Amino acid sequence: MLNSFVARVLPFAITGLLALSAAFAASAQTTLRVTTIPEEAATEQVRKFTPLANYLEKQLGMKVLFTPVTDYPAAVESLVNKKVDLVWFGGFTYVQAKLRSGDKVVPLAQREEDTRFQSVFIAKTDSGIKTLADMKGKQISFGSASSTSGHAMPRGVLVQAGINPEKDFKRIAYSGAHDATIASVVSGKVDAAALDITVWKKFVAENKVDTQAVNVFFTTPTYFNYNWSVHADMPVSLQNKIKAALLALNPANPEHAEILRLNRATRYIETKPENYKELEAAARNLGLL
């Protein structure tokens, strides 16, 4: 009879222990590890995201540790291997992480701007480059090979325009970051380049580039881009807290407004995996996946 009782009770005991273990693991996490794709220099990344990290610490009641990574693939691998908990991805790196993880990456929030994002092509105003076709035979720079706005979407636009970058350009460079892309055109290392429209606008607003010397000659159609993502193994309760904190950023609050300004955002809104299906399909068509 005792053996029969044990046989009946044991499965429930094991289930209870597993639930307690999971609850303990969730409550035991005291640090949220955060990183971003290195769309700009590491010092700029730290400057932009430190106020957001401080805000999240208050909202979540836990330490938030922001650590820049060296390149875009490193950001993908960091989340896939659960070395970090929260990552700011571009649309393409989100798709890469989703595929690398076996569909275990969850997009939580995006800026309102990311629902209608664009890339720009820039060149020196005296270069003679006024259209995409004028880029033929020239030296061209993209950002990172894994960048949505600095490579995948601009490349797609070029292909749709009947331009084969590998055949039609004299040389293709990859700068690694949007600020470096601008510098490569300003310095004359390349004749034209493609990059994130919000980084370009920021440089113009901060008088970091002379638009009399270098300016936009083509702007792409809109597409979905960046988001904050977590690994699906993160407790849902923590996922919801992070999302709620991001969505609660209010431009009417001066502290929040500064965080949003640094992140080039008017506000954060919810996002979903379906938003990135077209980008994934385009990347496959281009042979990038």
Coordinates of N, CA, C and O in Angstrom, one line a residue, residues 96-228:
Q96 N 18.0 36.8 -38.2 CA 19.1 35.9 -38.0 C 19.1 35.2 -36.6 O 19.3 34.0 -36.6
A97 N 18.8 36.0 -35.6 CA 18.8 35.4 -34.2 C 17.6 34.4 -34.1 O 17.7 33.3 -33.5
K98 N 16.4 34.8 -34.7 CA 15.3 33.9 -34.7 C 15.6 32.5 -35.3 O 15.3 31.5 -34.8
L99 N 16.2 32.6 -36.5 CA 16.6 31.4 -37.2 C 17.6 30.6 -36.5 O 17.6 29.3 -36.3
R100 N 18.7 31.3 -36.0 CA 19.8 30.6 -35.3 C 19.3 29.9 -34.0 O 19.9 28.9 -33.6
S101 N 18.3 30.5 -33.3 CA 17.8 29.9 -32.1 C 16.7 28.9 -32.2 O 16.2 28.4 -31.2
G102 N 16.3 28.6 -33.4 CA 15.2 27.7 -33.6 C 13.9 28.3 -33.2 O 13.0 27.7 -32.6
D103 N 13.7 29.6 -33.6 CA 12.5 30.4 -33.3 C 12.3 30.6 -31.8 O 11.2 30.6 -31.4
K104 N 13.4 30.9 -31.1 CA 13.3 31.1 -29.7 C 13.7 32.5 -29.3 O 14.2 32.8 -28.2
V105 N 13.5 33.5 -30.2 CA 13.7 34.9 -29.9 C 12.4 35.6 -30.0 O 11.6 35.4 -30.9
V106 N 12.1 36.4 -28.9 CA 10.8 37.1 -28.8 C 11.0 38.6 -29.0 O 11.7 39.2 -28.1
P107 N 10.5 39.2 -30.0 CA 10.5 40.7 -30.1 C 9.5 41.3 -29.2 O 8.3 41.0 -29.3
L108 N 9.9 42.3 -28.4 CA 9.0 42.9 -27.4 C 8.5 44.2 -27.8 O 7.3 44.4 -27.7
A109 N 9.3 45.1 -28.3 CA 8.9 46.4 -28.6 C 9.8 47.1 -29.6 O 11.0 46.7 -29.8
Q110 N 9.3 48.0 -30.3 CA 10.0 48.8 -31.3 C 9.6 50.2 -31.2 O 8.6 50.6 -30.6
R111 N 10.5 51.1 -31.8 CA 10.1 52.5 -31.8 C 9.0 52.7 -32.8 O 8.9 51.9 -33.8
E112 N 8.2 53.7 -32.6 CA 7.1 54.0 -33.6 C 7.7 54.2 -35.0 O 7.2 53.8 -36.0
E113 N 8.9 54.8 -35.0 CA 9.6 55.0 -36.3 C 10.0 53.7 -37.0 O 10.1 53.7 -38.2
D114 N 10.1 52.6 -36.3 CA 10.5 51.4 -36.9 C 9.4 50.7 -37.7 O 9.7 49.7 -38.4
T115 N 8.2 51.2 -37.7 CA 7.1 50.7 -38.5 C 7.2 51.2 -39.9 O 6.5 50.7 -40.8
R116 N 8.0 52.3 -40.1 CA 8.1 52.9 -41.4 C 9.5 53.4 -41.6 O 9.7 54.6 -42.0
F117 N 10.4 52.5 -41.4 CA 11.8 52.9 -41.5 C 12.3 53.1 -42.9 O 11.7 52.5 -43.9
Q118 N 13.4 53.8 -43.1 CA 14.0 54.0 -44.4 C 15.5 54.1 -44.4 O 16.1 54.3 -43.3
S119 N 16.1 53.8 -45.5 CA 17.6 54.0 -45.6 C 17.8 55.1 -46.6 O 16.9 55.4 -47.4
V120 N 19.0 55.7 -46.5 CA 19.3 56.8 -47.5 C 20.6 56.4 -48.2 O 21.5 55.8 -47.6
F121 N 20.8 56.9 -49.4 CA 22.0 56.8 -50.1 C 22.6 58.2 -50.1 O 21.9 59.2 -50.5
I122 N 23.9 58.3 -49.8 CA 24.5 59.6 -49.8 C 25.8 59.7 -50.7 O 26.4 58.6 -51.0
A123 N 26.1 60.9 -51.1 CA 27.3 61.1 -52.0 C 27.7 62.5 -51.8 O 27.0 63.4 -51.4
K124 N 29.0 62.8 -52.2 CA 29.4 64.2 -52.3 C 28.6 64.9 -53.3 O 28.3 64.4 -54.4
T125 N 28.2 66.1 -53.0 CA 27.3 66.9 -53.9 C 27.9 67.2 -55.3 O 27.2 67.5 -56.2
D126 N 29.3 67.2 -55.3 CA 30.0 67.5 -56.6 C 30.4 66.2 -57.3 O 31.3 66.2 -58.2
S127 N 29.9 65.0 -56.8 CA 30.4 63.8 -57.4 C 29.8 63.4 -58.7 O 30.2 62.5 -59.4
G128 N 28.6 64.1 -59.0 CA 27.9 63.7 -60.3 C 26.9 62.6 -60.0 O 26.2 62.2 -61.0
I129 N 26.9 62.1 -58.8 CA 26.0 61.0 -58.5 C 24.6 61.6 -58.1 O 24.5 62.2 -57.0
K130 N 23.6 61.4 -58.9 CA 22.3 62.0 -58.6 C 21.2 60.9 -58.6 O 20.1 61.1 -58.1
T131 N 21.5 59.7 -59.1 CA 20.6 58.6 -59.2 C 21.3 57.3 -58.8 O 22.5 57.3 -58.8
L132 N 20.6 56.2 -58.6 CA 21.2 54.9 -58.3 C 22.0 54.5 -59.5 O 23.1 53.9 -59.3
A133 N 21.5 54.7 -60.7 CA 22.3 54.3 -61.9 C 23.7 55.0 -62.0 O 24.6 54.4 -62.5
D134 N 23.7 56.2 -61.4 CA 25.0 56.9 -61.5 C 26.1 56.3 -60.6 O 27.3 56.6 -60.7
M135 N 25.7 55.3 -59.7 CA 26.7 54.7 -58.9 C 27.5 53.6 -59.6 O 28.5 53.2 -59.1
K136 N 27.1 53.2 -60.8 CA 27.8 52.2 -61.5 C 29.2 52.6 -61.8 O 29.5 53.8 -62.2
G137 N 30.1 51.7 -61.6 CA 31.5 52.0 -61.8 C 32.2 52.7 -60.7 O 33.4 53.1 -60.8
K138 N 31.5 53.0 -59.6 CA 32.0 53.8 -58.5 C 32.3 52.9 -57.3 O 32.0 51.7 -57.2
Q139 N 33.0 53.5 -56.3 CA 33.3 52.8 -55.1 C 32.2 53.1 -54.1 O 31.9 54.2 -53.8
I140 N 31.6 52.0 -53.5 CA 30.4 52.1 -52.7 C 30.6 51.5 -51.4 O 31.3 50.4 -51.2
S141 N 30.0 52.0 -50.3 CA 30.1 51.4 -49.0 C 28.7 51.1 -48.5 O 27.8 51.9 -48.6
F142 N 28.6 49.9 -47.9 CA 27.5 49.6 -47.0 C 27.9 49.7 -45.6 O 29.1 50.1 -45.3
G143 N 27.1 49.4 -44.6 CA 27.5 49.4 -43.2 C 28.0 48.0 -42.9 O 28.9 47.5 -43.6
S144 N 27.4 47.4 -41.9 CA 27.8 46.0 -41.6 C 27.1 45.1 -42.6 O 26.0 45.5 -43.1
A145 N 27.6 44.0 -42.9 CA 27.0 43.0 -43.8 C 25.7 42.5 -43.2 O 24.8 42.1 -44.0
S146 N 25.6 42.6 -41.9 CA 24.4 42.1 -41.2 C 23.4 43.3 -40.9 O 22.4 43.0 -40.2
S147 N 23.6 44.4 -41.4 CA 22.8 45.6 -41.1 C 21.5 45.6 -42.0 O 21.6 45.3 -43.2
T148 N 20.4 45.9 -41.4 CA 19.1 46.0 -42.2 C 19.2 47.3 -43.1 O 19.1 47.2 -44.3
S149 N 19.3 48.4 -42.4 CA 19.2 49.7 -43.1 C 20.5 50.1 -43.8 O 20.5 50.9 -44.7
G150 N 21.6 49.5 -43.4 CA 22.9 49.8 -44.0 C 23.4 48.8 -45.1 O 24.4 49.0 -45.7
H151 N 22.6 47.7 -45.3 CA 23.0 46.7 -46.3 C 21.8 46.0 -46.9 O 21.5 46.2 -48.1
A152 N 21.0 45.2 -46.1 CA 20.0 44.3 -46.7 C 19.0 45.1 -47.5 O 18.7 44.8 -48.7
M153 N 18.4 46.1 -46.9 CA 17.3 46.9 -47.7 C 17.9 47.7 -48.8 O 17.3 47.7 -49.9
P154 N 19.0 48.4 -48.6 CA 19.6 49.1 -49.8 C 20.0 48.2 -50.9 O 19.8 48.5 -52.1
R155 N 20.5 47.0 -50.6 CA 20.9 46.1 -51.6 C 19.7 45.6 -52.4 O 19.7 45.5 -53.6
G156 N 18.6 45.4 -51.7 CA 17.3 45.0 -52.3 C 16.8 46.1 -53.3 O 16.4 45.8 -54.4
V157 N 17.0 47.3 -52.9 CA 16.5 48.5 -53.7 C 17.4 48.5 -55.0 O 16.9 48.7 -56.1
L158 N 18.7 48.3 -54.8 CA 19.6 48.3 -56.0 C 19.3 47.2 -56.9 O 19.2 47.4 -58.2
V159 N 19.0 46.0 -56.4 CA 18.7 44.9 -57.3 C 17.4 45.1 -58.0 O 17.2 44.8 -59.2
Q160 N 16.4 45.7 -57.3 CA 15.1 46.1 -58.0 C 15.3 47.1 -59.1 O 14.5 47.1 -60.1
A161 N 16.3 47.9 -58.9 CA 16.6 48.9 -59.9 C 17.5 48.4 -61.1 O 17.9 49.1 -62.0
G162 N 17.7 47.1 -61.1 CA 18.5 46.4 -62.1 C 20.0 46.6 -61.9 O 20.8 46.4 -62.9
I163 N 20.5 46.8 -60.7 CA 21.9 47.0 -60.5 C 22.4 45.8 -59.7 O 21.8 45.4 -58.6
N164 N 23.5 45.2 -60.2 CA 24.1 44.1 -59.5 C 25.4 44.6 -58.8 O 26.4 44.9 -59.5
P165 N 25.3 44.8 -57.5 CA 26.5 45.4 -56.8 C 27.8 44.8 -57.1 O 28.8 45.5 -57.4
E166 N 27.9 43.5 -57.1 CA 29.2 42.8 -57.3 C 29.7 43.0 -58.8 O 30.9 43.0 -59.0
K167 N 28.8 43.2 -59.7 CA 29.3 43.4 -61.1 C 29.3 44.9 -61.5 O 30.2 45.3 -62.3
D168 N 28.4 45.7 -61.0 CA 28.3 47.1 -61.5 C 29.1 48.1 -60.7 O 29.3 49.2 -61.2
F169 N 29.6 47.8 -59.5 CA 30.4 48.7 -58.7 C 31.9 48.4 -58.8 O 32.3 47.2 -58.9
K170 N 32.7 49.4 -58.8 CA 34.1 49.2 -58.9 C 34.6 48.5 -57.7 O 35.5 47.6 -57.8
R171 N 34.1 48.9 -56.5 CA 34.5 48.3 -55.3 C 33.4 48.4 -54.3 O 32.7 49.4 -54.2
I172 N 33.2 47.4 -53.4 CA 32.3 47.4 -52.3 C 33.0 47.3 -51.0 O 33.8 46.4 -50.8
A173 N 32.7 48.3 -50.1 CA 33.3 48.3 -48.8 C 32.2 48.1 -47.8 O 31.1 48.4 -48.0
Y174 N 32.6 47.6 -46.6 CA 31.7 47.4 -45.5 C 32.3 48.2 -44.3 O 33.3 47.8 -43.7
S175 N 31.7 49.3 -43.9 CA 32.2 50.2 -42.9 C 32.1 49.6 -41.5 O 32.9 49.9 -40.6
G176 N 31.0 48.8 -41.3 CA 30.8 48.2 -39.9 C 29.8 49.0 -39.1 O 29.2 48.4 -38.2
A177 N 29.6 50.3 -39.3 CA 28.7 51.1 -38.5 C 28.3 52.3 -39.4 O 29.0 52.8 -40.2
H178 N 27.1 52.9 -39.0 CA 26.6 54.0 -39.8 C 27.4 55.3 -39.7 O 27.6 56.0 -40.7
D179 N 28.0 55.6 -38.5 CA 28.8 56.8 -38.5 C 30.1 56.6 -39.3 O 30.5 57.6 -39.9
A180 N 30.6 55.4 -39.3 CA 31.8 55.1 -40.1 C 31.4 55.2 -41.6 O 32.3 55.6 -42.5
T181 N 30.2 54.9 -42.0 CA 29.8 55.0 -43.4 C 29.8 56.4 -43.8 O 30.3 56.8 -44.9
I182 N 29.2 57.3 -43.0 CA 29.2 58.7 -43.3 C 30.7 59.2 -43.5 O 31.0 59.9 -44.5
A183 N 31.5 58.8 -42.6 CA 32.9 59.3 -42.6 C 33.6 58.8 -43.9 O 34.5 59.5 -44.4
S184 N 33.3 57.6 -44.4 CA 33.9 57.1 -45.6 C 33.6 57.9 -46.8 O 34.4 58.1 -47.7
V185 N 32.4 58.5 -46.8 CA 32.0 59.4 -48.0 C 32.6 60.8 -47.8 O 33.2 61.3 -48.7
V186 N 32.6 61.3 -46.6 CA 33.1 62.6 -46.3 C 34.6 62.6 -46.6 O 35.1 63.6 -47.2
S187 N 35.3 61.6 -46.3 CA 36.8 61.5 -46.5 C 37.2 61.2 -47.9 O 38.3 61.3 -48.3
G188 N 36.2 60.7 -48.7 CA 36.5 60.4 -50.1 C 37.0 59.0 -50.3 O 37.4 58.6 -51.4
K189 N 36.9 58.1 -49.3 CA 37.3 56.7 -49.4 C 36.4 56.0 -50.4 O 36.8 55.0 -51.0
V190 N 35.1 56.4 -50.4 CA 34.2 55.8 -51.3 C 33.4 57.0 -52.0 O 33.4 58.1 -51.4
D191 N 32.7 56.7 -53.1 CA 32.0 57.7 -53.8 C 30.5 57.9 -53.3 O 30.0 59.0 -53.3
A192 N 30.0 56.8 -52.8 CA 28.6 56.8 -52.3 C 28.4 55.7 -51.3 O 29.2 54.8 -51.2
A193 N 27.3 55.8 -50.5 CA 27.1 54.8 -49.4 C 25.6 54.8 -49.0 O 24.9 55.8 -49.3
A194 N 25.2 53.7 -48.3 CA 23.9 53.6 -47.8 C 23.9 53.5 -46.3 O 24.8 52.8 -45.8
L195 N 22.9 54.1 -45.6 CA 22.9 54.0 -44.2 C 21.5 54.2 -43.6 O 20.6 54.6 -44.4
D196 N 21.4 54.1 -42.3 CA 20.2 54.3 -41.5 C 19.8 55.8 -41.6 O 20.6 56.7 -41.3
I197 N 18.5 56.1 -42.0 CA 18.1 57.5 -42.1 C 18.1 58.2 -40.8 O 18.4 59.4 -40.8
T198 N 17.9 57.6 -39.7 CA 17.8 58.3 -38.4 C 19.2 58.7 -38.0 O 19.4 59.8 -37.3
V199 N 20.2 57.9 -38.3 CA 21.6 58.3 -38.0 C 22.0 59.5 -38.8 O 22.6 60.4 -38.3
W200 N 21.6 59.4 -40.1 CA 21.9 60.6 -41.0 C 21.3 61.9 -40.5 O 21.9 62.9 -40.4
K201 N 20.0 61.8 -40.1 CA 19.3 62.9 -39.6 C 19.9 63.5 -38.3 O 20.0 64.7 -38.1
K202 N 20.4 62.5 -37.5 CA 21.0 63.0 -36.2 C 22.3 63.7 -36.5 O 22.6 64.8 -35.9
F203 N 23.1 63.2 -37.5 CA 24.4 63.9 -37.8 C 24.1 65.3 -38.4 O 24.8 66.2 -38.1
V204 N 23.0 65.4 -39.2 CA 22.7 66.7 -39.8 C 22.2 67.6 -38.7 O 22.6 68.8 -38.6
A205 N 21.3 67.2 -37.8 CA 20.8 68.0 -36.7 C 21.9 68.5 -35.7 O 21.8 69.6 -35.2
E206 N 22.9 67.6 -35.6 CA 24.0 68.0 -34.6 C 25.2 68.7 -35.4 O 26.3 68.9 -34.8
N207 N 25.0 69.0 -36.6 CA 26.0 69.7 -37.5 C 27.3 68.9 -37.5 O 28.4 69.5 -37.6
K208 N 27.2 67.6 -37.6 CA 28.4 66.8 -37.7 C 28.7 66.5 -39.2 O 29.7 65.8 -39.5
V209 N 27.9 66.9 -40.1 CA 28.1 66.7 -41.5 C 27.7 68.0 -42.3 O 26.7 68.6 -41.9
D210 N 28.4 68.4 -43.3 CA 28.1 69.5 -44.1 C 27.3 69.1 -45.3 O 27.8 68.5 -46.2
T211 N 26.0 69.4 -45.3 CA 25.1 68.9 -46.3 C 25.4 69.7 -47.6 O 24.8 69.3 -48.7
Q212 N 26.2 70.7 -47.6 CA 26.6 71.4 -48.8 C 27.6 70.5 -49.6 O 27.8 70.6 -50.8
A213 N 28.3 69.7 -48.8 CA 29.4 68.9 -49.4 C 28.9 67.4 -49.6 O 29.3 66.8 -50.6
V214 N 28.1 66.9 -48.6 CA 27.6 65.5 -48.7 C 26.2 65.5 -48.4 O 25.7 66.1 -47.4
N215 N 25.4 64.9 -49.3 CA 23.9 64.9 -49.0 C 23.2 63.6 -49.6 O 23.9 62.9 -50.3
V216 N 22.0 63.5 -49.3 CA 21.2 62.4 -49.7 C 20.8 62.5 -51.2 O 20.3 63.6 -51.5
F217 N 20.9 61.5 -52.0 CA 20.4 61.6 -53.3 C 19.3 60.5 -53.6 O 18.7 60.5 -54.6
F218 N 19.1 59.6 -52.7 CA 18.0 58.6 -52.8 C 17.6 58.1 -51.5 O 18.4 57.8 -50.6
T219 N 16.3 58.0 -51.3 CA 15.7 57.5 -50.0 C 14.8 56.3 -50.4 O 14.0 56.3 -51.3
T220 N 15.0 55.2 -49.6 CA 14.2 53.9 -50.0 C 12.8 54.0 -49.5 O 12.4 54.8 -48.7
P221 N 12.0 53.1 -50.0 CA 10.6 52.9 -49.5 C 10.7 52.5 -48.0 O 11.8 52.1 -47.5
T222 N 9.6 52.5 -47.3 CA 9.6 52.1 -45.9 C 9.6 50.6 -45.7 O 9.1 49.9 -46.5
Y223 N 10.0 50.2 -44.5 CA 10.0 48.8 -44.1 C 10.1 48.8 -42.5 O 10.4 49.8 -41.9
F224 N 9.8 47.6 -41.9 CA 9.9 47.4 -40.5 C 11.4 47.2 -40.2 O 12.1 46.5 -40.9
N225 N 11.8 47.8 -39.0 CA 13.2 47.6 -38.7 C 13.4 47.3 -37.2 O 12.9 46.3 -36.7
Y226 N 14.2 48.0 -36.5 CA 14.7 47.7 -35.2 C 13.7 47.2 -34.1 O 12.5 47.5 -34.2
N227 N 14.1 46.4 -33.1 CA 13.3 46.0 -32.0 C 14.2 45.6 -30.8 O 15.4 45.3 -31.0
W228 N 13.6 45.6 -29.6 CA 14.2 45.0 -28.4 C 13.7 43.6 -28.4 O 12.5 43.3 -28.4

